[in-house]
Amino acid sequence: MAPPSSFKLNTGASIPAVGLGTWQANPGEVGKAVEHALNWNTHQTDVAAGLAQTLEDLQTDYLDLYLVHWPVRLVPNETSDLLPVNPDGTRSVDRSWDQQDTWRQMEEVYRSGKARAIGVSNWSVPYLEHLKKTWTVTPAVNQVELHPFNPQHKLKEWCDSHNILLEAYCPLGSTGAPLLEDEQIASIAKKNGISPATVLISYQVNRGCVVLPKSVTANRIEQNLKVVELSKEDMKVLDGMAASGKQKRVNTPAWGHDLGFEDWYGPVPN
């Protein structure tokens, strides 16, 4: 049975199983509009204004999907308006801000029709449980770091039970995790006659997650669209890699406090 080419959101809309990741790419390679589309999330106090700016930058009337990218609100200071830091190197975070307030505003822009679906990114189960207490619109997606070294099985189980689709960023492990050189992954690739990257991309689609491999070149984008069915044996190996001692998270901004992930507590340096 061939892997799906798309998944259904809880809004009823379809989303491609393989998307395009642009995180850490040269802004000139992906366009200034994408850069501006992300910048609003720093402050979170006025979602409607942020969305209006995004729509203007992208020259469109609506977004298919609008996300809160971290469950934190940053406080601008003399170091930066976008990514302010404290003297100790941690991000300047407003710890009194309740993300339920941000989500209420997200629900308003969803009802306005300017965002066809809304979701979150980098949200753990405890943070989602808090949001659930007041949400009237369930997040359509939760975009998080996912790969065999950081599969987040418990988070996926929770999101599946609430009809929230997981999106995988850093599916190849980025530059901080040697997934492409891992012997187990290489063995699966050789057995199936595919590249290690295709194994990692296919792994996410086979487990029911949208996958966002990063690429800014036409050839790589085309290669990343290849998805194959993996055997139950291969999936079992990939599912168990983190528990065997290979657990590694590559995206750890220095927020300075616990975000509720079991493998990542307190301030973690970049």
PDB file of C-alpha atoms in Angstrom, residues 106 122 231:
ATOM      1  CA  MET A 106      -6.064  32.968  16.983  1.00  0.00           C
ATOM      2  CA  ASN A 122       6.748  23.388  19.628  1.00  0.00           C
ATOM      3  CA  SER A 231       8.100  -2.370   6.401  1.00  0.00           C
TER       4      SER A 231
END
